Amino acid sequence: MTTPRQTQNRAKFWNARVAEAQSDQERAGVWYDACRTLARQAERDGKPNLWPALTKTLHDFYKNHGG
């Protein structure tokens, strides 16, 4: 289970990385990394159901943008 403090620390970490990004391409990479990290943490916490949701979101993005 994630504590409010852990959530706050995670937000500070990812927001700092987004702020450092120089382009939309870099920001997209940061958010992709953040989502994968979140899914891995959920899996470690016994909740692997984020992977299918992430997969569906990425697949939908791909399909909706010409893929």
mmCIF file of C-alpha atoms in Angstrom:
data_model
loop_
_atom_site.group_PDB
_atom_site.id
_atom_site.type_symbol
_atom_site.label_atom_id
_atom_site.label_comp_id
_atom_site.label_asym_id
_atom_site.label_seq_id
_atom_site.Cartn_x
_atom_site.Cartn_y
_atom_site.Cartn_z
ATOM 1 C CA MET A 1 0.000 0.000 0.000
ATOM 2 C CA THR A 2 1.259 3.441 -0.882
ATOM 3 C CA THR A 3 1.285 6.097 1.795
ATOM 4 C CA PRO A 4 0.378 9.742 1.118
ATOM 5 C CA ARG A 5 4.027 10.656 1.701
ATOM 6 C CA GLN A 6 5.168 8.145 -0.936
ATOM 7 C CA THR A 7 2.627 9.542 -3.377
ATOM 8 C CA GLN A 8 3.882 13.060 -2.697
ATOM 9 C CA ASN A 9 7.510 12.001 -3.175
ATOM 10 C CA ARG A 10 6.658 10.197 -6.402
ATOM 11 C CA ALA A 11 4.858 13.277 -7.722
ATOM 12 C CA LYS A 12 7.817 15.514 -6.882
ATOM 13 C CA PHE A 13 10.197 13.132 -8.650
ATOM 14 C CA TRP A 14 8.169 12.840 -11.873
ATOM 15 C CA ASN A 15 7.205 16.524 -11.959
ATOM 16 C CA ALA A 16 10.888 17.437 -11.702
ATOM 17 C CA ARG A 17 11.704 15.113 -14.598
ATOM 18 C CA VAL A 18 8.925 16.624 -16.697
ATOM 19 C CA ALA A 19 10.162 20.132 -15.885
ATOM 20 C CA GLU A 20 13.676 19.174 -17.021
ATOM 21 C CA ALA A 21 12.460 17.771 -20.325
ATOM 22 C CA GLN A 22 13.395 19.947 -23.286
ATOM 23 C CA SER A 23 10.706 18.826 -25.728
ATOM 24 C CA ASP A 24 7.322 17.162 -25.991
ATOM 25 C CA GLN A 25 9.150 14.033 -27.132
ATOM 26 C CA GLU A 26 11.192 13.973 -23.915
ATOM 27 C CA ARG A 27 8.079 14.683 -21.815
ATOM 28 C CA ALA A 28 6.278 11.789 -23.512
ATOM 29 C CA GLY A 29 9.215 9.548 -22.594
ATOM 30 C CA VAL A 30 9.078 10.680 -18.980
ATOM 31 C CA TRP A 31 5.352 9.941 -18.741
ATOM 32 C CA TYR A 32 5.857 6.562 -20.427
ATOM 33 C CA ASP A 33 8.530 5.712 -17.844
ATOM 34 C CA ALA A 34 6.276 6.943 -15.032
ATOM 35 C CA CYS A 35 3.388 4.764 -16.201
ATOM 36 C CA ARG A 36 5.593 1.675 -16.491
ATOM 37 C CA THR A 37 6.995 2.357 -13.021
ATOM 38 C CA LEU A 38 3.490 2.685 -11.617
ATOM 39 C CA ALA A 39 2.422 -0.584 -13.245
ATOM 40 C CA ARG A 40 5.479 -2.412 -11.870
ATOM 41 C CA GLN A 41 4.790 -1.072 -8.368
ATOM 42 C CA ALA A 42 1.158 -2.151 -8.565
ATOM 43 C CA GLU A 43 2.285 -5.611 -9.664
ATOM 44 C CA ARG A 44 4.637 -5.845 -6.673
ATOM 45 C CA ASP A 45 1.686 -4.838 -4.480
ATOM 46 C CA GLY A 46 -0.303 -7.785 -5.852
ATOM 47 C CA LYS A 47 -2.369 -5.745 -8.326
ATOM 48 C CA PRO A 48 -1.156 -6.646 -11.829
ATOM 49 C CA ASN A 49 -4.285 -5.206 -13.466
ATOM 50 C CA LEU A 50 -2.548 -1.960 -14.484
ATOM 51 C CA TRP A 51 -0.620 -3.673 -17.273
ATOM 52 C CA PRO A 52 -3.738 -4.472 -19.341
ATOM 53 C CA ALA A 53 -5.009 -0.912 -18.823
ATOM 54 C CA LEU A 54 -1.683 0.563 -19.935
ATOM 55 C CA THR A 55 -1.540 -1.789 -22.911
ATOM 56 C CA LYS A 56 -5.058 -0.818 -23.980
ATOM 57 C CA THR A 57 -4.331 2.897 -23.650
ATOM 58 C CA LEU A 58 -1.157 2.642 -25.709
ATOM 59 C CA HIS A 59 -2.849 0.466 -28.319
ATOM 60 C CA ASP A 60 -5.781 2.886 -28.575
ATOM 61 C CA PHE A 61 -3.380 5.804 -28.980
ATOM 62 C CA TYR A 62 -1.593 3.930 -31.744
ATOM 63 C CA LYS A 63 -4.843 3.038 -33.554
ATOM 64 C CA ASN A 64 -6.293 6.543 -33.215
ATOM 65 C CA HIS A 65 -3.215 8.176 -34.695
ATOM 66 C CA GLY A 66 -2.773 6.210 -37.895
ATOM 67 C CA GLY A 67 -1.362 2.914 -36.714
#
